[in-house]
């Protein structure tokens, strides 16, 4: 299984510096563009088989952009190959409460730094993450879909809890040595989970009835952390427009976010220089399909 753990696009509360756990902060105009870039990049390099999303709208909206790009590219590729596009393709985000962000409770919607002693505990978050792994990822690993390409779109803190659960369950390092990770908006962690060589041999023996059935064994290999290749060259609109809530009713928004003109623009500013950062286990900062 190739696994992408992705944070949603930029939100209004991100820009304002407010705690937004279960509070449903909408994507900014710039956040929508980030999500589109993410979808296009993944579609160019991977044929995604499953998309899981937090049920909060900022994650759902990001996930929809990923799915839309996948379906568009598949239709285009199938048509170019002379195949009839599969109109029954049911790829769509599966929205789950377990993937919600940490509930900050009394601090929801308040400025960063506000005391939040009553917030959801790390153990409560770990249990939600473990429930997702057991209920949705393990079944894929133990079926014929073990070569699935899975995208999980959620939130920074719950993604960290999820990553720690995956490390504890499939990692090869001693327990308690889990690596911490960070997620910028639409940044992703890429990992590969595969059956061990010994387990593959054991599975063959099990199929022939030579030994008792046992739980399959897997290993987790991290390919990249906080990968932001898809945001290279992205610019944010001046005057607060890019940080404002995205308006779906704005008819010209698609053209506004279209491909950059060949002429240099002077009404845009660079985004953060955090692009193609912190990749590990591979030399290339922007890994393509392996």
PDB file of C-alpha atoms in Angstrom:
ATOM      1  CA  UNK A   1       0.000   0.000   0.000  1.00  0.00           C
ATOM      2  CA  UNK A   2       1.222   3.471  -0.890  1.00  0.00           C
ATOM      3  CA  UNK A   3      -0.152   5.891   1.682  1.00  0.00           C
ATOM      4  CA  UNK A   4      -0.450   9.673   1.556  1.00  0.00           C
ATOM      5  CA  UNK A   5      -1.318  11.489   4.790  1.00  0.00           C
ATOM      6  CA  UNK A   6      -2.404  14.981   3.744  1.00  0.00           C
ATOM      7  CA  UNK A   7      -3.391  18.126   5.600  1.00  0.00           C
ATOM      8  CA  UNK A   8      -6.248  20.224   4.199  1.00  0.00           C
ATOM      9  CA  UNK A   9      -5.769  23.530   2.372  1.00  0.00           C
ATOM     10  CA  UNK A  10      -5.418  26.904   4.057  1.00  0.00           C
ATOM     11  CA  UNK A  11      -8.480  28.062   6.027  1.00  0.00           C
ATOM     12  CA  UNK A  12      -9.825  31.359   7.285  1.00  0.00           C
ATOM     13  CA  UNK A  13      -8.993  30.374  10.868  1.00  0.00           C
ATOM     14  CA  UNK A  14      -5.450  29.365   9.877  1.00  0.00           C
ATOM     15  CA  UNK A  15      -4.889  32.884   8.576  1.00  0.00           C
ATOM     16  CA  UNK A  16      -6.503  34.466  11.650  1.00  0.00           C
ATOM     17  CA  UNK A  17      -4.473  32.331  14.067  1.00  0.00           C
ATOM     18  CA  UNK A  18      -7.502  30.749  15.741  1.00  0.00           C
ATOM     19  CA  UNK A  19      -7.947  27.302  17.240  1.00  0.00           C
ATOM     20  CA  UNK A  20     -10.106  25.340  14.803  1.00  0.00           C
ATOM     21  CA  UNK A  21     -10.510  21.757  15.894  1.00  0.00           C
ATOM     22  CA  UNK A  22     -14.044  20.601  15.265  1.00  0.00           C
ATOM     23  CA  UNK A  23     -14.979  24.170  14.348  1.00  0.00           C
ATOM     24  CA  UNK A  24     -15.735  24.101  10.610  1.00  0.00           C
ATOM     25  CA  UNK A  25     -13.481  26.844   9.273  1.00  0.00           C
ATOM     26  CA  UNK A  26     -13.817  27.230   5.460  1.00  0.00           C
ATOM     27  CA  UNK A  27     -10.984  27.184   2.942  1.00  0.00           C
ATOM     28  CA  UNK A  28      -9.610  30.498   1.760  1.00  0.00           C
ATOM     29  CA  UNK A  29      -9.384  31.298  -1.950  1.00  0.00           C
ATOM     30  CA  UNK A  30      -5.709  30.408  -1.695  1.00  0.00           C
ATOM     31  CA  UNK A  31      -6.561  27.176   0.111  1.00  0.00           C
ATOM     32  CA  UNK A  32      -8.762  26.109  -2.796  1.00  0.00           C
ATOM     33  CA  UNK A  33      -5.896  26.743  -5.198  1.00  0.00           C
ATOM     34  CA  UNK A  34      -3.575  24.679  -2.981  1.00  0.00           C
ATOM     35  CA  UNK A  35      -6.070  21.814  -3.055  1.00  0.00           C
ATOM     36  CA  UNK A  36      -6.335  21.980  -6.837  1.00  0.00           C
ATOM     37  CA  UNK A  37      -2.567  21.896  -7.168  1.00  0.00           C
ATOM     38  CA  UNK A  38      -2.439  18.884  -4.856  1.00  0.00           C
ATOM     39  CA  UNK A  39      -5.089  17.031  -6.848  1.00  0.00           C
ATOM     40  CA  UNK A  40      -3.369  17.709 -10.169  1.00  0.00           C
ATOM     41  CA  UNK A  41       0.013  16.597  -8.836  1.00  0.00           C
ATOM     42  CA  UNK A  42      -1.282  13.341  -7.375  1.00  0.00           C
ATOM     43  CA  UNK A  43      -3.294  12.576 -10.522  1.00  0.00           C
ATOM     44  CA  UNK A  44      -0.216  13.086 -12.674  1.00  0.00           C
ATOM     45  CA  UNK A  45       1.865  10.625 -10.651  1.00  0.00           C
ATOM     46  CA  UNK A  46      -0.542   8.124  -9.076  1.00  0.00           C
ATOM     47  CA  UNK A  47      -3.792   6.326  -9.834  1.00  0.00           C
ATOM     48  CA  UNK A  48      -5.413   6.660  -6.412  1.00  0.00           C
ATOM     49  CA  UNK A  49      -7.677   3.796  -5.360  1.00  0.00           C
ATOM     50  CA  UNK A  50      -9.107   5.063  -2.051  1.00  0.00           C
ATOM     51  CA  UNK A  51      -9.675   8.499  -0.511  1.00  0.00           C
ATOM     52  CA  UNK A  52     -10.519   8.918   3.179  1.00  0.00           C
ATOM     53  CA  UNK A  53     -11.369  12.302   4.650  1.00  0.00           C
ATOM     54  CA  UNK A  54     -12.297  13.961   7.891  1.00  0.00           C
ATOM     55  CA  UNK A  55     -15.966  14.904   7.790  1.00  0.00           C
ATOM     56  CA  UNK A  56     -15.126  18.559   8.463  1.00  0.00           C
ATOM     57  CA  UNK A  57     -15.713  20.675   5.371  1.00  0.00           C
ATOM     58  CA  UNK A  58     -12.167  21.985   4.947  1.00  0.00           C
ATOM     59  CA  UNK A  59     -10.911  18.414   4.614  1.00  0.00           C
ATOM     60  CA  UNK A  60     -13.846  17.309   2.457  1.00  0.00           C
ATOM     61  CA  UNK A  61     -13.354  20.230   0.060  1.00  0.00           C
ATOM     62  CA  UNK A  62      -9.666  19.366  -0.262  1.00  0.00           C
ATOM     63  CA  UNK A  63     -10.489  15.691  -0.830  1.00  0.00           C
ATOM     64  CA  UNK A  64     -13.019  16.555  -3.529  1.00  0.00           C
ATOM     65  CA  UNK A  65     -10.302  18.381  -5.490  1.00  0.00           C
ATOM     66  CA  UNK A  66      -8.125  15.261  -5.309  1.00  0.00           C
ATOM     67  CA  UNK A  67     -10.940  13.036  -6.553  1.00  0.00           C
ATOM     68  CA  UNK A  68     -11.975  15.459  -9.306  1.00  0.00           C
ATOM     69  CA  UNK A  69      -8.423  15.537 -10.650  1.00  0.00           C
ATOM     70  CA  UNK A  70      -8.196  11.742 -10.572  1.00  0.00           C
ATOM     71  CA  UNK A  71     -11.442  11.261 -12.488  1.00  0.00           C
ATOM     72  CA  UNK A  72     -10.595  13.965 -15.024  1.00  0.00           C
ATOM     73  CA  UNK A  73      -7.191  12.480 -15.778  1.00  0.00           C
ATOM     74  CA  UNK A  74      -8.566   8.931 -16.012  1.00  0.00           C
ATOM     75  CA  UNK A  75     -11.231   9.984 -18.480  1.00  0.00           C
ATOM     76  CA  UNK A  76      -8.640  11.826 -20.547  1.00  0.00           C
ATOM     77  CA  UNK A  77      -6.143   8.939 -20.468  1.00  0.00           C
ATOM     78  CA  UNK A  78      -8.736   6.288 -21.272  1.00  0.00           C
ATOM     79  CA  UNK A  79     -10.000   8.367 -24.173  1.00  0.00           C
ATOM     80  CA  UNK A  80      -6.492   8.852 -25.566  1.00  0.00           C
ATOM     81  CA  UNK A  81      -5.876   5.115 -25.315  1.00  0.00           C
ATOM     82  CA  UNK A  82      -9.028   4.339 -27.272  1.00  0.00           C
ATOM     83  CA  UNK A  83     -10.740   2.850 -24.222  1.00  0.00           C
ATOM     84  CA  UNK A  84     -14.270   3.663 -23.169  1.00  0.00           C
ATOM     85  CA  UNK A  85     -14.086   5.766 -19.982  1.00  0.00           C
ATOM     86  CA  UNK A  86     -15.448   3.938 -16.978  1.00  0.00           C
ATOM     87  CA  UNK A  87     -18.521   5.971 -16.091  1.00  0.00           C
ATOM     88  CA  UNK A  88     -19.143   3.719 -13.089  1.00  0.00           C
ATOM     89  CA  UNK A  89     -15.927   4.742 -11.332  1.00  0.00           C
ATOM     90  CA  UNK A  90     -17.050   5.289  -7.753  1.00  0.00           C
ATOM     91  CA  UNK A  91     -13.936   6.973  -6.373  1.00  0.00           C
ATOM     92  CA  UNK A  92     -15.115   9.495  -3.817  1.00  0.00           C
ATOM     93  CA  UNK A  93     -14.046  10.633  -0.350  1.00  0.00           C
ATOM     94  CA  UNK A  94     -15.237   8.474   2.531  1.00  0.00           C
ATOM     95  CA  UNK A  95     -15.951  11.022   5.278  1.00  0.00           C
ATOM     96  CA  UNK A  96     -15.141   9.870   8.810  1.00  0.00           C
ATOM     97  CA  UNK A  97     -15.532  11.446  12.255  1.00  0.00           C
ATOM     98  CA  UNK A  98     -12.480   9.534  13.476  1.00  0.00           C
ATOM     99  CA  UNK A  99     -10.323  11.768  11.265  1.00  0.00           C
ATOM    100  CA  UNK A 100     -11.540  15.031  12.776  1.00  0.00           C
ATOM    101  CA  UNK A 101      -9.043  17.444  14.286  1.00  0.00           C
ATOM    102  CA  UNK A 102      -8.457  17.659  18.024  1.00  0.00           C
ATOM    103  CA  UNK A 103     -11.455  19.121  19.829  1.00  0.00           C
ATOM    104  CA  UNK A 104     -10.201  22.222  21.655  1.00  0.00           C
ATOM    105  CA  UNK A 105     -13.577  22.592  23.405  1.00  0.00           C
ATOM    106  CA  UNK A 106     -13.601  25.882  25.365  1.00  0.00           C
ATOM    107  CA  UNK A 107     -10.757  27.269  23.222  1.00  0.00           C
ATOM    108  CA  UNK A 108     -12.460  26.624  19.871  1.00  0.00           C
ATOM    109  CA  UNK A 109     -12.386  29.778  17.751  1.00  0.00           C
ATOM    110  CA  UNK A 110     -10.046  31.607  20.144  1.00  0.00           C
ATOM    111  CA  UNK A 111      -6.550  32.914  19.496  1.00  0.00           C
ATOM    112  CA  UNK A 112      -3.559  30.589  19.565  1.00  0.00           C
ATOM    113  CA  UNK A 113      -2.132  30.516  23.076  1.00  0.00           C
ATOM    114  CA  UNK A 114      -5.517  30.548  24.802  1.00  0.00           C
ATOM    115  CA  UNK A 115      -5.489  27.998  27.666  1.00  0.00           C
ATOM    116  CA  UNK A 116      -7.251  24.774  26.649  1.00  0.00           C
ATOM    117  CA  UNK A 117      -6.868  22.408  29.572  1.00  0.00           C
ATOM    118  CA  UNK A 118     -10.211  20.798  28.791  1.00  0.00           C
ATOM    119  CA  UNK A 119      -9.243  19.933  25.190  1.00  0.00           C
ATOM    120  CA  UNK A 120      -9.403  16.396  23.837  1.00  0.00           C
ATOM    121  CA  UNK A 121      -6.482  14.375  25.211  1.00  0.00           C
ATOM    122  CA  UNK A 122      -3.734  12.785  23.164  1.00  0.00           C
ATOM    123  CA  UNK A 123      -4.959   9.366  24.272  1.00  0.00           C
ATOM    124  CA  UNK A 124      -8.457  10.101  22.992  1.00  0.00           C
ATOM    125  CA  UNK A 125      -6.953  11.133  19.665  1.00  0.00           C
ATOM    126  CA  UNK A 126      -4.801   8.008  19.551  1.00  0.00           C
ATOM    127  CA  UNK A 127      -7.866   5.821  20.045  1.00  0.00           C
ATOM    128  CA  UNK A 128      -9.649   7.528  17.148  1.00  0.00           C
ATOM    129  CA  UNK A 129      -6.595   7.090  14.917  1.00  0.00           C
ATOM    130  CA  UNK A 130      -6.253   3.432  15.915  1.00  0.00           C
ATOM    131  CA  UNK A 131      -9.925   2.884  15.132  1.00  0.00           C
ATOM    132  CA  UNK A 132      -9.398   4.266  11.621  1.00  0.00           C
ATOM    133  CA  UNK A 133      -6.338   2.089  11.007  1.00  0.00           C
ATOM    134  CA  UNK A 134      -8.077  -1.060  12.223  1.00  0.00           C
ATOM    135  CA  UNK A 135     -11.359  -0.373  10.480  1.00  0.00           C
ATOM    136  CA  UNK A 136     -10.165   0.955   7.140  1.00  0.00           C
ATOM    137  CA  UNK A 137      -6.456   0.447   6.416  1.00  0.00           C
ATOM    138  CA  UNK A 138      -5.900  -3.045   7.810  1.00  0.00           C
ATOM    139  CA  UNK A 139      -8.750  -4.536   5.702  1.00  0.00           C
ATOM    140  CA  UNK A 140      -7.075  -3.142   2.558  1.00  0.00           C
ATOM    141  CA  UNK A 141      -3.718  -4.588   3.578  1.00  0.00           C
ATOM    142  CA  UNK A 142      -5.151  -8.044   4.203  1.00  0.00           C
ATOM    143  CA  UNK A 143      -7.090  -8.365   0.949  1.00  0.00           C
ATOM    144  CA  UNK A 144      -6.264  -8.394  -2.735  1.00  0.00           C
ATOM    145  CA  UNK A 145      -6.174  -4.578  -2.511  1.00  0.00           C
ATOM    146  CA  UNK A 146      -2.859  -4.655  -0.624  1.00  0.00           C
ATOM    147  CA  UNK A 147      -1.294  -2.687  -3.526  1.00  0.00           C
ATOM    148  CA  UNK A 148      -3.786   0.137  -3.038  1.00  0.00           C
ATOM    149  CA  UNK A 149      -2.826   3.802  -3.326  1.00  0.00           C
ATOM    150  CA  UNK A 150      -4.575   5.526  -0.439  1.00  0.00           C
ATOM    151  CA  UNK A 151      -4.974   9.240   0.286  1.00  0.00           C
ATOM    152  CA  UNK A 152      -6.031  10.314   3.787  1.00  0.00           C
ATOM    153  CA  UNK A 153      -6.962  13.997   4.095  1.00  0.00           C
ATOM    154  CA  UNK A 154      -7.363  15.344   7.594  1.00  0.00           C
ATOM    155  CA  UNK A 155      -5.734  17.804  10.023  1.00  0.00           C
ATOM    156  CA  UNK A 156      -2.258  18.360  11.431  1.00  0.00           C
ATOM    157  CA  UNK A 157      -2.718  17.081  14.980  1.00  0.00           C
ATOM    158  CA  UNK A 158      -4.836  14.025  14.213  1.00  0.00           C
ATOM    159  CA  UNK A 159      -2.459  13.160  11.350  1.00  0.00           C
ATOM    160  CA  UNK A 160       0.394  13.147  13.842  1.00  0.00           C
ATOM    161  CA  UNK A 161      -1.597  10.785  16.073  1.00  0.00           C
ATOM    162  CA  UNK A 162      -2.343   8.600  13.057  1.00  0.00           C
ATOM    163  CA  UNK A 163       1.304   8.523  12.034  1.00  0.00           C
ATOM    164  CA  UNK A 164       2.348   7.450  15.542  1.00  0.00           C
ATOM    165  CA  UNK A 165      -0.220   4.649  15.485  1.00  0.00           C
ATOM    166  CA  UNK A 166       1.103   3.470  12.116  1.00  0.00           C
ATOM    167  CA  UNK A 167       4.680   3.588  13.393  1.00  0.00           C
ATOM    168  CA  UNK A 168       3.780   1.606  16.504  1.00  0.00           C
ATOM    169  CA  UNK A 169       1.900  -0.997  14.476  1.00  0.00           C
ATOM    170  CA  UNK A 170       4.037  -1.354  11.351  1.00  0.00           C
ATOM    171  CA  UNK A 171       7.294   0.459  12.097  1.00  0.00           C
ATOM    172  CA  UNK A 172      10.613  -1.331  12.414  1.00  0.00           C
ATOM    173  CA  UNK A 173      12.082   0.985  15.073  1.00  0.00           C
ATOM    174  CA  UNK A 174      11.884   0.144  18.799  1.00  0.00           C
ATOM    175  CA  UNK A 175       8.573   1.073  20.378  1.00  0.00           C
ATOM    176  CA  UNK A 176       8.620   4.562  21.843  1.00  0.00           C
ATOM    177  CA  UNK A 177      10.984   5.947  19.196  1.00  0.00           C
ATOM    178  CA  UNK A 178       8.240   7.252  16.914  1.00  0.00           C
ATOM    179  CA  UNK A 179       9.243  10.144  14.683  1.00  0.00           C
ATOM    180  CA  UNK A 180       7.312  13.391  14.936  1.00  0.00           C
ATOM    181  CA  UNK A 181       6.103  14.972  11.711  1.00  0.00           C
ATOM    182  CA  UNK A 182       4.670  18.298  10.611  1.00  0.00           C
ATOM    183  CA  UNK A 183       2.140  19.239   7.958  1.00  0.00           C
ATOM    184  CA  UNK A 184       1.854  22.558   6.135  1.00  0.00           C
ATOM    185  CA  UNK A 185      -1.422  23.234   4.329  1.00  0.00           C
ATOM    186  CA  UNK A 186      -1.778  20.457   1.687  1.00  0.00           C
ATOM    187  CA  UNK A 187       1.630  19.118   2.706  1.00  0.00           C
ATOM    188  CA  UNK A 188       1.728  15.322   2.757  1.00  0.00           C
ATOM    189  CA  UNK A 189       3.645  12.455   4.286  1.00  0.00           C
ATOM    190  CA  UNK A 190       4.191   9.590   1.867  1.00  0.00           C
ATOM    191  CA  UNK A 191       4.792   6.053   3.128  1.00  0.00           C
ATOM    192  CA  UNK A 192       4.766   2.507   1.824  1.00  0.00           C
ATOM    193  CA  UNK A 193       3.341  -0.369   3.859  1.00  0.00           C
ATOM    194  CA  UNK A 194       4.233  -3.820   2.574  1.00  0.00           C
ATOM    195  CA  UNK A 195       4.211  -7.427   3.726  1.00  0.00           C
ATOM    196  CA  UNK A 196       7.546  -8.753   4.945  1.00  0.00           C
ATOM    197  CA  UNK A 197       9.361 -11.328   2.823  1.00  0.00           C
ATOM    198  CA  UNK A 198       8.866 -13.940   5.547  1.00  0.00           C
ATOM    199  CA  UNK A 199       5.166 -13.250   5.637  1.00  0.00           C
ATOM    200  CA  UNK A 200       4.827 -13.602   1.872  1.00  0.00           C
ATOM    201  CA  UNK A 201       6.354 -17.066   2.135  1.00  0.00           C
ATOM    202  CA  UNK A 202       4.078 -17.838   5.046  1.00  0.00           C
ATOM    203  CA  UNK A 203       1.014 -16.738   3.122  1.00  0.00           C
ATOM    204  CA  UNK A 204       1.867 -19.268   0.410  1.00  0.00           C
ATOM    205  CA  UNK A 205       2.146 -21.992   3.007  1.00  0.00           C
ATOM    206  CA  UNK A 206      -1.159 -20.968   4.562  1.00  0.00           C
ATOM    207  CA  UNK A 207      -2.867 -21.156   1.178  1.00  0.00           C
ATOM    208  CA  UNK A 208      -1.692 -24.755   0.768  1.00  0.00           C
ATOM    209  CA  UNK A 209      -2.804 -25.662   4.289  1.00  0.00           C
ATOM    210  CA  UNK A 210       0.739 -26.339   5.539  1.00  0.00           C
ATOM    211  CA  UNK A 211       0.420 -24.259   8.693  1.00  0.00           C
ATOM    212  CA  UNK A 212      -2.032 -22.476  10.915  1.00  0.00           C
ATOM    213  CA  UNK A 213      -3.291 -19.066   9.892  1.00  0.00           C
ATOM    214  CA  UNK A 214      -1.481 -16.180  11.544  1.00  0.00           C
ATOM    215  CA  UNK A 215      -1.762 -12.419  11.432  1.00  0.00           C
ATOM    216  CA  UNK A 216       0.121 -10.987   8.426  1.00  0.00           C
ATOM    217  CA  UNK A 217       3.215  -8.903   9.176  1.00  0.00           C
ATOM    218  CA  UNK A 218       3.911  -5.558   7.517  1.00  0.00           C
ATOM    219  CA  UNK A 219       6.610  -2.906   7.531  1.00  0.00           C
ATOM    220  CA  UNK A 220       6.255   0.854   7.146  1.00  0.00           C
ATOM    221  CA  UNK A 221       8.765   2.870   5.112  1.00  0.00           C
ATOM    222  CA  UNK A 222       8.500   6.660   5.054  1.00  0.00           C
ATOM    223  CA  UNK A 223       9.296   8.173   1.647  1.00  0.00           C
ATOM    224  CA  UNK A 224       8.753  11.889   2.288  1.00  0.00           C
ATOM    225  CA  UNK A 225       7.622  14.253   5.049  1.00  0.00           C
ATOM    226  CA  UNK A 226       5.712  17.505   4.536  1.00  0.00           C
ATOM    227  CA  UNK A 227       6.143  17.252   0.767  1.00  0.00           C
ATOM    228  CA  UNK A 228       5.022  20.454  -0.964  1.00  0.00           C
ATOM    229  CA  UNK A 229       6.218  19.949  -4.546  1.00  0.00           C
ATOM    230  CA  UNK A 230       2.787  20.742  -5.921  1.00  0.00           C
ATOM    231  CA  UNK A 231       2.994  24.292  -4.528  1.00  0.00           C
ATOM    232  CA  UNK A 232       6.155  25.259  -6.380  1.00  0.00           C
ATOM    233  CA  UNK A 233       5.713  28.667  -7.993  1.00  0.00           C
ATOM    234  CA  UNK A 234       2.356  29.246  -6.330  1.00  0.00           C
ATOM    235  CA  UNK A 235       1.631  32.877  -5.556  1.00  0.00           C
ATOM    236  CA  UNK A 236      -0.884  34.425  -3.243  1.00  0.00           C
ATOM    237  CA  UNK A 237      -3.118  37.308  -4.259  1.00  0.00           C
ATOM    238  CA  UNK A 238      -2.399  40.641  -2.600  1.00  0.00           C
ATOM    239  CA  UNK A 239      -4.833  42.798  -0.725  1.00  0.00           C
ATOM    240  CA  UNK A 240      -6.259  40.023   1.426  1.00  0.00           C
ATOM    241  CA  UNK A 241      -8.155  38.383  -1.440  1.00  0.00           C
ATOM    242  CA  UNK A 242      -6.139  35.178  -1.227  1.00  0.00           C
ATOM    243  CA  UNK A 243      -6.769  34.932   2.522  1.00  0.00           C
ATOM    244  CA  UNK A 244     -10.506  35.559   2.244  1.00  0.00           C
ATOM    245  CA  UNK A 245     -13.073  32.769   2.288  1.00  0.00           C
ATOM    246  CA  UNK A 246     -13.488  31.114  -1.090  1.00  0.00           C
ATOM    247  CA  UNK A 247     -16.796  32.108  -2.704  1.00  0.00           C
ATOM    248  CA  UNK A 248     -18.238  29.285  -4.822  1.00  0.00           C
ATOM    249  CA  UNK A 249     -20.715  31.704  -6.398  1.00  0.00           C
ATOM    250  CA  UNK A 250     -17.990  33.815  -7.964  1.00  0.00           C
ATOM    251  CA  UNK A 251     -18.349  32.866 -11.624  1.00  0.00           C
ATOM    252  CA  UNK A 252     -14.926  34.142 -12.648  1.00  0.00           C
ATOM    253  CA  UNK A 253     -13.046  32.283  -9.935  1.00  0.00           C
ATOM    254  CA  UNK A 254     -11.961  29.448 -12.247  1.00  0.00           C
ATOM    255  CA  UNK A 255     -10.406  31.836 -14.722  1.00  0.00           C
ATOM    256  CA  UNK A 256      -8.942  33.842 -11.864  1.00  0.00           C
ATOM    257  CA  UNK A 257      -7.173  30.684 -10.686  1.00  0.00           C
ATOM    258  CA  UNK A 258      -6.255  29.518 -14.170  1.00  0.00           C
ATOM    259  CA  UNK A 259      -2.724  28.957 -15.509  1.00  0.00           C
ATOM    260  CA  UNK A 260      -0.400  31.882 -14.958  1.00  0.00           C
ATOM    261  CA  UNK A 261       0.055  34.284 -17.849  1.00  0.00           C
ATOM    262  CA  UNK A 262       3.365  34.206 -19.693  1.00  0.00           C
ATOM    263  CA  UNK A 263       3.782  37.877 -18.794  1.00  0.00           C
ATOM    264  CA  UNK A 264       5.107  38.519 -15.276  1.00  0.00           C
ATOM    265  CA  UNK A 265       2.419  39.589 -12.830  1.00  0.00           C
ATOM    266  CA  UNK A 266       3.034  42.344 -10.301  1.00  0.00           C
ATOM    267  CA  UNK A 267      -0.133  41.900  -8.244  1.00  0.00           C
ATOM    268  CA  UNK A 268       0.900  38.710  -6.531  1.00  0.00           C
ATOM    269  CA  UNK A 269       3.255  37.811  -3.757  1.00  0.00           C
ATOM    270  CA  UNK A 270       5.261  34.709  -3.089  1.00  0.00           C
ATOM    271  CA  UNK A 271       3.943  32.156  -0.679  1.00  0.00           C
ATOM    272  CA  UNK A 272       6.104  30.628   1.982  1.00  0.00           C
ATOM    273  CA  UNK A 273       9.357  29.195   0.703  1.00  0.00           C
ATOM    274  CA  UNK A 274       8.403  25.857   2.230  1.00  0.00           C
ATOM    275  CA  UNK A 275       8.373  23.752  -0.911  1.00  0.00           C
ATOM    276  CA  UNK A 276       9.760  20.297  -1.438  1.00  0.00           C
ATOM    277  CA  UNK A 277      10.969  20.085   2.161  1.00  0.00           C
ATOM    278  CA  UNK A 278      12.129  17.398   4.509  1.00  0.00           C
ATOM    279  CA  UNK A 279      11.956  14.394   2.202  1.00  0.00           C
ATOM    280  CA  UNK A 280      13.611  11.373   3.729  1.00  0.00           C
ATOM    281  CA  UNK A 281      14.718   7.948   2.529  1.00  0.00           C
ATOM    282  CA  UNK A 282      14.946   9.254  -1.049  1.00  0.00           C
ATOM    283  CA  UNK A 283      17.261  11.684  -2.772  1.00  0.00           C
ATOM    284  CA  UNK A 284      14.622  13.518  -4.778  1.00  0.00           C
ATOM    285  CA  UNK A 285      12.639  16.133  -2.868  1.00  0.00           C
ATOM    286  CA  UNK A 286       9.653  15.707  -5.188  1.00  0.00           C
ATOM    287  CA  UNK A 287       9.203  11.939  -5.541  1.00  0.00           C
ATOM    288  CA  UNK A 288       7.261  10.637  -8.498  1.00  0.00           C
ATOM    289  CA  UNK A 289       5.532   7.284  -8.597  1.00  0.00           C
ATOM    290  CA  UNK A 290       7.830   4.431  -7.572  1.00  0.00           C
TER     291      UNK A 290
END
